[in-house]
Coordinates of C-alpha atoms and ligand atoms in Angstrom, one line a residue:
M883 CA -29.3 19.9 6.1
N884 CA -29.8 18.9 9.9
A885 CA -30.7 21.9 12.3
A886 CA -28.5 20.9 15.0
P887 CA -26.1 23.0 16.0
W888 CA -22.5 23.2 13.9
T889 CA -19.5 22.6 16.0
V890 CA -16.0 22.5 14.6
G891 CA -16.3 18.8 14.9
R892 CA -19.4 18.9 12.8
Y893 CA -18.0 20.8 10.6
I894 CA -14.7 18.5 10.2
V895 CA -16.8 15.5 9.4
E896 CA -19.4 17.5 7.0
T897 CA -16.3 18.4 5.2
L898 CA -14.9 15.2 4.9
A899 CA -18.1 14.1 3.4
A900 CA -18.2 16.5 0.9
N901 CA -14.9 15.7 -0.1
G902 CA -15.6 12.2 -1.0
I903 CA -15.0 10.6 2.4
D904 CA -18.1 8.2 3.4
T905 CA -16.0 5.7 6.0
V906 CA -13.7 6.7 8.8
F907 CA -11.6 4.1 10.8
G908 CA -11.3 4.8 14.6
I909 CA -11.4 4.6 18.3
P910 CA -13.2 7.2 20.0
G911 CA -12.1 8.6 23.6
L912 CA -13.3 11.6 25.6
H913 CA -10.9 13.7 23.8
N914 CA -12.6 13.4 20.3
I915 CA -16.4 12.8 21.0
E916 CA -17.2 15.8 19.4
L917 CA -15.9 14.6 15.9
Y918 CA -18.6 11.6 16.7
R919 CA -21.5 13.7 17.1
G920 CA -20.4 15.1 13.6
L921 CA -20.3 11.6 12.2
E922 CA -23.8 11.1 13.4
L923 CA -25.0 14.2 12.0
A924 CA -23.2 13.9 8.3
R925 CA -24.4 10.3 8.5
V926 CA -20.4 9.2 7.8
R927 CA -19.9 5.4 8.5
H928 CA -17.6 4.9 11.5
V929 CA -15.8 1.5 11.8
L930 CA -14.4 0.7 15.0
V931 CA -11.3 -1.2 15.2
R932 CA -9.2 -2.8 18.2
H933 CA -6.0 -0.7 17.9
E934 CA -5.1 3.0 16.3
Q935 CA -3.0 1.2 14.3
N936 CA -5.0 -0.8 12.8
A937 CA -7.3 2.2 12.2
A938 CA -4.8 3.8 9.9
F939 CA -4.0 0.3 8.2
A940 CA -7.6 -0.1 7.1
A941 CA -7.8 3.5 6.0
D942 CA -4.7 2.6 3.8
G943 CA -6.4 -0.6 2.8
Y944 CA -9.6 1.3 1.8
A945 CA -7.4 4.1 0.0
R946 CA -5.4 1.6 -2.3
A947 CA -8.5 -0.5 -3.2
T948 CA -10.3 2.7 -4.5
G949 CA -7.5 4.9 -5.3
H950 CA -9.2 7.9 -3.1
P951 CA -8.3 9.4 0.2
A952 CA -9.3 7.5 3.4
A953 CA -9.6 8.5 6.9
A954 CA -9.0 7.8 10.5
F955 CA -10.0 9.3 14.1
V956 CA -7.9 9.1 16.7
I957 CA -7.5 10.6 20.1
S958 CA -4.9 12.9 21.3
G959 CA -1.5 11.0 22.6
P960 CA -1.6 7.2 22.6
G961 CA -3.9 7.4 19.7
V962 CA -1.6 9.4 17.5
S963 CA 1.3 7.4 18.8
N964 CA -0.3 4.1 18.1
A965 CA -1.4 5.3 14.6
L966 CA 2.1 6.6 13.8
T967 CA 3.9 3.0 12.3
A968 CA 0.7 3.0 9.8
L969 CA 1.1 6.4 8.8
A970 CA 4.7 5.9 7.9
Q971 CA 3.9 2.9 5.9
A972 CA 1.5 5.1 3.9
W973 CA 3.9 7.5 3.3
S974 CA 6.5 5.1 2.3
D975 CA 4.0 3.7 -0.2
S976 CA 2.4 7.1 -1.3
V977 CA -0.8 6.1 0.0
P978 CA -3.5 9.2 0.5
V979 CA -4.4 8.3 4.5
L980 CA -5.9 11.1 6.5
L981 CA -5.3 11.2 10.3
I982 CA -7.5 13.2 12.4
A983 CA -6.9 13.7 15.9
S984 CA -7.9 16.1 19.1
A985 CA -5.5 17.4 21.0
P986 CA -5.7 18.5 24.7
V987 CA -7.5 22.0 25.5
R988 CA -5.7 25.1 24.1
A989 CA -4.7 26.5 27.2
S990 CA -2.9 23.7 28.3
L991 CA -0.9 23.2 25.1
G992 CA 3.2 23.4 25.2
R993 CA 2.8 24.0 29.2
G994 CA 3.4 20.7 30.3
W995 CA 0.8 20.7 33.0
G996 CA 0.7 16.8 32.7
V997 CA -3.0 16.6 31.1
L998 CA -4.5 13.4 30.1
H999 CA -3.0 12.4 26.7
E1000 CA -0.5 14.9 26.7
L1001 CA 2.3 15.1 24.2
P1002 CA 5.1 17.6 24.3
D1003 CA 4.5 18.5 20.6
Q1004 CA 2.1 16.0 19.4
R1005 CA 2.3 17.6 15.6
S1006 CA 6.1 17.0 15.4
L1007 CA 5.3 13.0 16.0
V1008 CA 3.8 12.9 12.6
A1009 CA 5.5 15.5 10.7
G1010 CA 8.1 13.5 9.2
V1011 CA 5.7 10.8 7.9
T1012 CA 3.0 13.3 6.4
G1013 CA 2.8 15.5 3.2
F1014 CA 0.9 17.9 5.6
S1015 CA 0.7 18.2 9.3
A1016 CA -0.9 21.1 11.4
S1017 CA -2.5 21.7 14.6
A1018 CA -5.3 23.8 14.6
R1019 CA -5.9 26.8 17.1
G1020 CA -9.3 28.5 15.8
D1021 CA -12.1 27.5 13.3
S1022 CA -10.4 29.4 10.5
D1023 CA -7.2 27.1 10.9
V1024 CA -9.1 24.0 10.6
R1025 CA -10.6 25.1 7.4
E1026 CA -7.5 26.2 6.1
Y1027 CA -5.4 23.2 7.3
L1028 CA -8.1 20.6 5.7
R1029 CA -7.4 22.2 2.5
G1030 CA -3.9 21.9 3.2
A1031 CA -4.5 18.0 4.2
F1032 CA -6.3 17.6 0.8
A1033 CA -4.0 19.0 -1.8
A1034 CA -1.2 16.7 0.0
L1035 CA -3.7 13.6 -0.3
R1036 CA -4.6 14.3 -3.9
A1037 CA -0.9 15.7 -4.8
P1038 CA 0.5 14.2 -8.1
R1039 CA 2.4 12.1 -5.4
P1040 CA 0.2 11.5 -2.8
R1041 CA 1.2 11.3 0.9
P1042 CA -0.6 10.9 4.4
A1043 CA -2.0 14.0 6.2
Y1044 CA -2.6 15.1 9.4
L1045 CA -4.8 17.2 11.4
D1046 CA -5.0 17.8 15.2
V1047 CA -7.8 20.0 16.9
P1048 CA -7.7 20.8 20.6
L1049 CA -11.0 19.2 22.3
D1050 CA -12.4 22.7 23.3
L1051 CA -12.1 23.5 19.8
L1052 CA -13.9 20.6 18.5
G1053 CA -17.0 21.4 20.5
E1054 CA -16.9 25.3 19.7
P1055 CA -19.8 26.4 17.4
T1056 CA -18.6 27.8 14.3
A1057 CA -20.1 29.8 11.2
L1058 CA -17.8 27.4 8.6
R1059 CA -20.0 25.3 6.4
P1060 CA -18.4 22.3 4.2
E1061 CA -17.1 23.1 0.6
V1062 CA -14.9 21.1 -1.7
L1063 CA -11.6 22.1 -0.8
A1064 CA -9.2 20.8 -3.3
R1065 CA -9.7 18.9 -6.6
A1066 CA -7.2 16.7 -8.0
P1067 CA -4.7 19.1 -9.7
Q1068 CA -4.3 18.9 -13.7
P1069 CA -1.3 16.1 -14.4
I1070 CA 2.0 17.6 -15.2
A1071 CA 2.8 17.7 -18.8
P1072 CA 6.3 16.7 -20.0
P1073 CA 8.5 19.6 -21.2
R1074 CA 8.8 19.1 -25.1
A1075 CA 12.2 19.1 -25.3
A1076 CA 12.5 16.8 -22.7
S1077 CA 10.2 14.4 -24.1
D1078 CA 12.1 14.7 -27.7
A1079 CA 15.5 14.0 -26.2
A1080 CA 14.0 10.8 -24.4
R1081 CA 12.4 9.7 -27.6
A1082 CA 16.0 10.4 -29.4
V1083 CA 17.7 8.2 -26.9
L1084 CA 14.9 5.1 -27.0
S1085 CA 15.1 5.5 -30.6
D1086 CA 18.4 4.5 -30.9
A1087 CA 18.4 1.9 -27.8
A1088 CA 19.3 -1.4 -29.0
R1089 CA 18.6 -3.3 -25.9
P1090 CA 15.5 -1.3 -24.4
L1091 CA 14.2 -2.2 -20.9
V1092 CA 11.5 -0.2 -19.2
I1093 CA 11.1 -0.3 -15.3
A1094 CA 7.6 0.7 -14.2
G1095 CA 6.8 1.7 -10.7
G1096 CA 3.3 2.5 -8.8
G1097 CA 3.6 6.0 -10.5
A1098 CA 2.9 4.4 -13.5
R1099 CA -0.2 2.4 -12.2
A1100 CA -2.8 4.1 -14.4
A1101 CA -0.4 4.5 -17.4
G1102 CA -0.8 0.7 -18.5
A1103 CA -2.8 1.4 -21.9
V1104 CA -0.2 3.8 -22.8
L1105 CA 2.8 2.0 -21.6
R1106 CA 2.1 -1.2 -23.5
P1107 CA 2.0 0.2 -27.0
V1108 CA 5.5 2.1 -25.8
V1109 CA 6.9 -1.3 -24.7
E1110 CA 5.8 -2.7 -27.8
A1111 CA 6.8 -0.5 -30.4
L1112 CA 10.2 -0.7 -28.6
D1113 CA 10.2 -4.3 -28.8
A1114 CA 11.3 -3.6 -25.2
Y1115 CA 11.0 -5.8 -22.1
L1116 CA 9.3 -4.5 -19.1
V1117 CA 9.9 -4.8 -15.6
T1118 CA 7.9 -3.9 -12.6
T1119 CA 8.1 -3.4 -9.1
V1120 CA 5.7 -4.6 -6.7
A1121 CA 3.8 -1.5 -6.5
G1122 CA 3.6 -1.6 -10.3
K1123 CA 2.3 -5.2 -10.5
G1124 CA 0.0 -5.6 -13.6
I1125 CA 0.2 -2.1 -14.8
V1126 CA 0.7 -4.5 -18.2
A1127 CA -0.6 -7.8 -17.9
E1128 CA 2.1 -10.3 -16.7
S1129 CA 1.2 -12.7 -19.3
H1130 CA 2.4 -10.3 -22.0
P1131 CA 5.3 -11.4 -23.7
A1132 CA 7.1 -8.5 -22.8
C1133 CA 6.4 -8.5 -19.4
L1134 CA 9.1 -10.1 -16.9
G1135 CA 6.9 -9.5 -14.0
A1136 CA 8.1 -7.6 -10.8
S1137 CA 11.4 -9.6 -10.5
L1138 CA 13.7 -7.1 -9.9
P1139 CA 15.2 -9.1 -6.4
Y1140 CA 16.1 -12.0 -8.9
P1141 CA 19.6 -12.3 -10.4
L1142 CA 18.4 -13.3 -14.0
T1143 CA 16.6 -9.7 -14.1
Q1144 CA 19.3 -7.9 -13.1
E1145 CA 21.3 -9.3 -15.2
R1146 CA 19.1 -8.3 -17.9
V1147 CA 18.7 -4.8 -16.5
A1148 CA 22.4 -4.7 -16.9
A1149 CA 22.5 -5.7 -20.3
A1150 CA 20.2 -3.2 -21.4
D1151 CA 21.6 -0.3 -23.3
V1152 CA 18.8 1.9 -22.3
V1153 CA 16.5 1.7 -18.9
L1154 CA 13.5 3.7 -19.1
A1155 CA 12.4 4.1 -15.4
V1156 CA 8.7 5.7 -15.3
G1157 CA 7.1 6.4 -11.7
T1158 CA 9.5 4.4 -9.6
E1159 CA 11.8 5.1 -6.9
L1160 CA 14.2 2.3 -7.6
S1161 CA 14.8 2.2 -4.0
E1162 CA 16.2 -1.1 -2.4
T1163 CA 12.9 -2.5 -1.4
D1164 CA 12.1 -2.6 -5.0
I1165 CA 15.2 -4.6 -5.6
Y1166 CA 16.0 -6.5 -2.4
T1167 CA 18.7 -8.5 -3.0
T1168 CA 21.0 -5.8 -4.0
T1169 CA 21.0 -2.1 -2.8
R1170 CA 21.4 -0.6 -6.4
L1171 CA 20.6 -2.1 -9.5
P1172 CA 23.5 -2.8 -11.7
M1173 CA 22.9 -0.9 -14.8
K1174 CA 25.2 -0.2 -17.7
G1175 CA 23.1 1.8 -20.3
R1176 CA 21.7 5.2 -20.5
L1177 CA 18.8 5.9 -18.1
L1178 CA 15.6 7.9 -18.8
R1179 CA 13.7 8.8 -15.9
I1180 CA 10.3 10.0 -15.8
D1181 CA 8.5 11.0 -12.3
V1182 CA 6.1 13.4 -10.7
D1183 CA 8.4 13.8 -7.9
P1184 CA 11.3 16.3 -8.7
G1185 CA 13.5 14.6 -5.7
K1186 CA 13.4 11.2 -7.7
L1187 CA 14.6 12.7 -10.5
T1188 CA 17.9 14.1 -9.0
D1189 CA 18.6 10.9 -6.6
H1190 CA 21.5 8.6 -6.5
Y1191 CA 20.6 7.1 -10.1
A1192 CA 22.1 9.7 -12.5
A1193 CA 19.6 9.9 -15.2
D1194 CA 20.7 10.8 -18.7
V1195 CA 17.1 12.4 -19.4
T1196 CA 14.7 13.4 -17.0
L1197 CA 11.2 14.0 -17.3
H1198 CA 9.1 15.8 -14.6
A1199 CA 6.0 14.5 -15.5
D1200 CA 2.4 12.6 -15.1
A1201 CA 3.4 8.9 -16.2
E1202 CA 0.6 8.7 -18.7
L1203 CA 1.4 12.1 -20.2
A1204 CA 4.9 11.6 -20.8
L1205 CA 4.4 8.0 -22.2
H1206 CA 1.8 9.4 -24.4
A1207 CA 4.6 12.3 -25.6
L1208 CA 7.3 9.6 -25.9
A1209 CA 4.6 7.6 -28.2
Q1210 CA 4.3 10.2 -30.8
G1211 CA 6.6 9.2 -33.5
L1212 CA 8.1 6.1 -32.3
R1213 CA 8.7 3.8 -35.0
P1214 CA 8.1 0.6 -34.2
R1215 CA 11.0 -2.1 -34.6
S1216 CA 12.0 -5.7 -34.2
G1217 CA 14.8 -5.9 -32.0
W1218 CA 16.3 -7.1 -28.8
R1219 CA 13.2 -9.0 -27.2
S1220 CA 12.2 -10.8 -30.6
A1221 CA 15.8 -12.0 -30.7
A1222 CA 16.3 -12.7 -26.8
G1223 CA 12.8 -14.3 -26.6
D1224 CA 9.9 -13.8 -24.7
A1225 CA 9.2 -13.0 -21.0
A1226 CA 7.7 -16.7 -20.3
A1227 CA 10.9 -18.1 -20.6
H1228 CA 12.7 -15.6 -18.5
R1229 CA 10.2 -16.1 -15.6
A1230 CA 10.4 -19.8 -16.2
G1231 CA 13.7 -19.4 -15.6
I1232 CA 13.4 -17.6 -12.4
E1233 CA 11.2 -20.5 -11.3
A1234 CA 13.6 -23.1 -12.3
Q1235 CA 16.4 -21.4 -9.7
L1236 CA 13.9 -21.7 -6.8
D1237 CA 15.1 -23.9 -4.1
G1238 CA 12.5 -26.9 -2.8
N1239 CA 10.9 -24.8 0.0
A1240 CA 10.2 -21.9 -2.3
R1241 CA 8.6 -24.6 -4.9
A1242 CA 6.2 -25.6 -2.4
A1243 CA 5.5 -22.3 -1.7
L1244 CA 5.1 -21.4 -5.6
A1245 CA 2.2 -24.1 -5.5
A1246 CA 0.5 -21.8 -2.6
V1247 CA 0.7 -19.0 -4.5
R1248 CA -0.6 -20.6 -7.5
A1249 CA -3.3 -22.3 -5.5
L1250 CA -4.2 -18.5 -4.5
R1251 CA -4.3 -17.2 -8.0
A1252 CA -6.7 -20.1 -8.8
S1253 CA -8.9 -19.5 -6.2
L1254 CA -9.5 -16.0 -6.9
P1255 CA -11.4 -14.4 -9.7
A1256 CA -8.9 -12.1 -12.0
D1257 CA -10.1 -8.9 -10.1
G1258 CA -9.7 -10.6 -6.5
V1259 CA -7.2 -8.7 -4.2
I1260 CA -4.3 -9.9 -2.1
F1261 CA -3.2 -7.7 0.8
S1262 CA 0.0 -9.3 2.0
D1263 CA 2.2 -8.9 5.1
M1264 CA 6.1 -9.4 5.5
T1265 CA 6.4 -13.1 5.4
Q1266 CA 8.1 -15.4 3.1
I1267 CA 5.0 -16.4 1.4
A1268 CA 4.5 -12.9 -0.2
Y1269 CA 8.1 -12.1 -0.7
L1270 CA 7.7 -15.0 -3.5
G1271 CA 4.0 -13.8 -4.3
N1272 CA 5.3 -10.3 -5.0
F1273 CA 7.1 -11.6 -7.9
A1274 CA 4.7 -15.2 -8.6
F1275 CA 1.3 -14.1 -7.8
A1276 CA 0.2 -13.4 -11.7
A1277 CA -1.4 -10.0 -11.8
E1278 CA -3.1 -9.3 -15.3
R1279 CA -4.2 -6.0 -14.0
P1280 CA -3.2 -3.4 -11.7
G1281 CA -4.5 -3.3 -8.0
V1282 CA -4.8 -6.6 -7.4
W1283 CA -1.7 -7.3 -5.2
F1284 CA -0.7 -5.1 -2.1
H1285 CA 2.2 -5.4 0.1
P1286 CA 3.9 -3.2 2.6
S1287 CA 6.8 -2.7 0.3
G1288 CA 8.4 0.2 1.6
Y1289 CA 8.3 0.7 5.3
G1290 CA 7.6 -3.3 5.6
A1291 CA 5.5 -3.0 8.9
L1292 CA 4.3 -6.3 10.2
G1293 CA 0.6 -6.8 10.8
Y1294 CA -0.4 -4.6 7.5
A1295 CA -2.5 -7.4 5.8
L1296 CA -5.5 -8.1 7.9
P1297 CA -6.4 -4.4 8.8
A1298 CA -5.5 -3.1 5.2
A1299 CA -7.8 -6.1 3.8
I1300 CA -10.7 -5.4 6.2
G1301 CA -10.3 -1.6 4.9
A1302 CA -10.8 -2.8 1.3
C1303 CA -13.6 -5.2 2.2
L1304 CA -15.6 -2.1 3.4
A1305 CA -14.4 -0.2 0.4
Q1306 CA -15.4 -2.7 -2.0
P1307 CA -17.8 -5.3 -0.5
Q1308 CA -18.4 -6.9 -4.2
R1309 CA -14.9 -8.1 -4.7
A1310 CA -13.2 -10.9 -3.5
I1311 CA -10.3 -9.9 -1.2
L1312 CA -7.9 -12.2 1.1
A1313 CA -5.5 -11.1 3.8
L1314 CA -2.1 -13.2 3.6
A1315 CA 0.1 -13.2 6.5
G1316 CA 2.9 -15.2 8.5
D1317 CA 2.2 -17.1 11.8
F1318 CA 4.4 -14.2 13.6
G1319 CA 3.3 -11.1 11.8
A1320 CA -0.3 -12.1 11.9
Q1321 CA -0.4 -11.8 15.7
F1322 CA 0.5 -8.3 15.7
T1323 CA -2.8 -7.4 14.3
L1324 CA -4.8 -10.6 15.1
Q1325 CA -7.4 -8.6 17.4
E1326 CA -8.9 -7.4 14.2
L1327 CA -10.3 -10.6 13.3
M1328 CA -12.9 -9.7 15.9
T1329 CA -13.7 -6.4 13.9
A1330 CA -14.1 -8.7 10.6
V1331 CA -16.5 -11.0 12.8
E1332 CA -18.4 -7.9 14.1
L1333 CA -18.4 -6.4 10.5
D1334 CA -19.3 -9.8 8.9
V1335 CA -16.9 -9.2 6.0
T1336 CA -16.4 -12.0 3.6
L1337 CA -12.5 -12.5 4.0
P1338 CA -10.3 -15.1 3.7
I1339 CA -7.3 -14.9 5.9
V1340 CA -4.3 -17.0 5.0
V1341 CA -1.9 -17.7 7.9
W1342 CA 1.6 -19.3 6.4
N1343 CA 2.3 -21.1 9.3
N1344 CA 6.1 -22.3 9.1
G1345 CA 6.4 -22.3 12.8
A1346 CA 9.2 -19.4 13.0
L1347 CA 10.1 -15.8 12.2
G1348 CA 11.1 -17.9 8.9
Q1349 CA 12.9 -15.2 7.0
I1350 CA 14.6 -13.9 9.8
R1351 CA 16.0 -17.5 10.9
D1352 CA 17.1 -18.0 7.4
D1353 CA 18.7 -14.8 7.4
M1354 CA 20.6 -15.5 10.6
C1355 CA 21.7 -18.9 9.4
A1356 CA 23.2 -17.3 6.2
A1357 CA 25.2 -14.7 8.4
G1358 CA 26.4 -17.5 10.6
I1359 CA 24.7 -16.5 13.7
A1360 CA 22.7 -18.7 16.0
P1361 CA 18.9 -18.3 15.4
I1362 CA 18.0 -16.7 18.5
G1363 CA 14.9 -15.2 19.0
V1364 CA 13.1 -16.9 15.7
V1365 CA 10.8 -19.5 17.1
A1366 CA 7.6 -18.2 19.0
R1367 CA 4.8 -20.4 20.5
N1368 CA 1.9 -19.8 18.3
P1369 CA -1.8 -19.9 19.5
D1370 CA -3.7 -22.6 18.3
F1371 CA -4.9 -20.6 15.4
G1372 CA -8.0 -22.4 14.4
A1373 CA -9.2 -22.5 18.0
L1374 CA -8.5 -18.8 18.4
A1375 CA -10.4 -17.9 15.1
N1376 CA -13.3 -20.0 16.6
A1377 CA -13.2 -18.2 19.8
C1378 CA -13.5 -15.1 18.0
G1379 CA -16.8 -16.1 15.9
A1380 CA -14.8 -16.9 12.8
V1381 CA -14.5 -20.1 10.9
A1382 CA -11.3 -21.9 10.7
A1383 CA -9.5 -24.7 8.4
R1384 CA -6.3 -26.0 8.2
V1385 CA -4.4 -27.3 4.9
N1386 CA -1.2 -28.7 3.8
N1387 CA -1.6 -28.6 0.0
S1388 CA -2.4 -26.7 -2.8
D1389 CA -6.2 -28.1 -3.5
A1390 CA -7.2 -28.1 -0.1
L1391 CA -6.1 -24.5 0.1
E1392 CA -8.0 -23.5 -3.2
T1393 CA -10.8 -25.1 -2.2
A1394 CA -10.6 -23.3 1.5
V1395 CA -10.3 -20.1 -0.1
R1396 CA -13.0 -20.4 -2.5
A1397 CA -15.4 -21.7 0.2
A1398 CA -14.4 -18.6 2.5
L1399 CA -15.4 -16.3 -0.2
V1400 CA -18.9 -17.5 -0.6
R1401 CA -19.5 -17.3 3.0
P1402 CA -20.2 -14.1 5.4
G1403 CA -17.9 -13.5 7.9
P1404 CA -13.7 -14.2 8.1
T1405 CA -12.4 -17.6 7.3
L1406 CA -8.8 -18.2 8.9
I1407 CA -7.2 -20.8 6.9
E1408 CA -3.7 -21.9 8.4
V1409 CA -1.5 -23.6 6.1
D1410 CA 1.0 -26.0 7.3
A1411 CA 4.0 -24.7 5.6
P1412 CA 6.6 -27.4 6.4
R1413 CA 4.5 -30.0 5.1
F1414 CA 2.8 -28.2 2.5
R1415 CA 2.9 -29.6 -1.3
A1416 CA 1.5 -29.1 -4.6
A1417 CA -1.8 -31.8 -5.1
Ligands
TPP672 C1 7.0 -3.8 12.9 C2 8.0 -4.7 12.4 N1 8.8 -5.5 13.4 C3 9.8 -6.3 12.9 C4 9.8 -6.5 11.6 C5 11.0 -7.7 11.2 N2 10.5 -8.6 10.6 C6 10.6 -8.7 9.1 S1 9.9 -10.1 9.0 C7 9.7 -10.7 10.5 C8 9.2 -12.4 10.9 C9 7.8 -12.7 10.4 O1 7.7 -14.0 10.8 P1 6.4 -14.4 10.0 O2 5.1 -13.7 10.1 O3 6.0 -15.8 10.5 O4 6.9 -14.6 8.3 P2 7.9 -15.6 7.7 O5 9.1 -14.8 7.6 O6 8.0 -17.0 8.8 O7 7.1 -16.2 6.7 C10 10.1 -9.8 11.5 C11 10.3 -10.0 12.8 C12 9.3 -6.0 10.7 N3 9.1 -6.1 9.5 N4 8.1 -5.2 11.0
MG673 MG1 6.7 -17.7 10.1

C-alpha cells in the first residue's frame, strides 16, 4: 500500500474502493481537493462531468447498468444543490447512488459567517431524498457514516446515500484504514403462514394476473413458472420491463397506462403485485388502478404493504424467495389465459388503438429495437417517444430499458447513458431524448467526446415540448411556452467534436444507430419527428 500519509480524504476514497466503487463522477473545487488526493493514491477513476446534476445522473446510470452502488463527488453548497435533482431521481427509482460532498470548515458550521459555499444546513437539503445522510465532525464519524451509507445503498430496497465532510477534516491525518463495511443483507424470507395464505388465494383464482415491478427484477426465473402454472397474465411496470421476456405468451408488457390492460386488471379476480409501488407513474393515465379482485402483495418495503391499495394478503419478503415459496405445491392448470388468448393479441390490440403520430413513433421504436443487440441498453428521457417505448420497446430481458420513471427529471438520459457506458464499455448503449429535454444536459456531449465513448444519442425532434403542448390542447388551454427555438443539433454536435446525422425514416434511423455503435465517440442522431415515417 502506498506510503503517502493517510488523510481522511484518502481514507474515504480507499474505503469506497474496498467496497467495490471503482469510478467516481464529479467536479472538484477548492473545498474537496483532499478527496482528489485520495483518488490519485487509491487509483480510483474520476470522470469529470460538466454539471453536478450530471455527476449524480451518471452515477445513477452506472448503478442501474451494474446493479451496484456508484458514487459522485461534489463541493459544498452549489455542488450539493446542483446534484439534488439527480439524487431525488435515484431516490424515487430506488437506485444506490452515493454522494460525497465537502462542507465548510467546522468552526464556521451553523454560525452564518458567510463563508464560501455556505448553506444554513447542507445535510437537510438532501435528507428527504436519501436513505442515509450525515455530516461528519471527526474521523470516527466518517467511518460510522460510511457504514450507514453502504447499508442504505445495499438495503433490500436500495436508496441513495449522502455524506458531507468539512474541508479541514478531509485534510486531517487519520489512523483509520479501509475495511469492507456492509455486505448485502440476507434476503428477507416470507413468513410461512402468509405464503400459505397467498398460495391458497392463488389456487382458487379463476382469472389471476401478476403485476411485477423493479423489485422483482432479479426474480424472472421463479416468476415465469408461477405465471405459467397459474395460466395467468403478467403485466410489468417500466422498471420491471423484461423480467420475463416480453415475447412470452403471458406477458402483456409494460402496458399499465393503456385502457385494454386496465380493463384486464379490473377483470382479474386475483392480482398478485410483486415488487411494485403501483404508483401513479406506473399507471399514468389514471391515479389508481381499477382492481376488483383480491390483491396479494409481495414487497421488501413494509410501507408499500400498508399503502392505499389495501391487500388481502401481504408478504414482507424478497421477491425471489416469496415467489419460490408460492411455487411450492402450486398445481399447474389451464384457465384464463388459455381461454382468453395469448398476450400477443392483447399487445396488437393496444397498438391498433394508437393514433397516427404514435404509429410513426412506433416505427422509430422498432427501428431502435432492430438496431440494438438483445442486451443493448436504452436510457430514455421524458419525451413522447420514450413514453411509447416504455411499452413498445421489446425487452427480452431485464435491464435493457431505463426511464426516469418516478421523479421524471428532464435531462436524465444522456448523463445516465454515459455512466452506463463507463460501467459496461463492451455493451451497446443508447441515449434517447426529446429536443427540449436534451438541452437540459447537452453539455455532457463534451464529456462523451472527451471520453470517446461509443454512444448513439437519439434526439426525437418534434420542435416542441410535445407532450405538454398536447396536454394543454387537450385541456383547452392555449399552448403557451411549449415551442422553444432549437439549436442546429448537428452543427452543435460537430462543434463539440461529435459526429451527427439527421434521419426521417426507420431504415435511416436503424442504419445511423448501427453505424454509431461501431464508431468510437458519441453520435448525435436527430430524428425529424413530424416527417418521420416507416420505411
Ligand atoms: C426538470 C423538469 N422540468 C420540467 C418537466 C416537465 N416536462 C415534462 S416533459 C417536458 C417537455 C419535454 O419536451 P421534449 O424533450 O421536446 O419532449 P417531447 O414531449 O416533445 O417528446 C417538460 C417541460 C420535467 N419533467 N422535468
Ligand atoms: Mg419535443
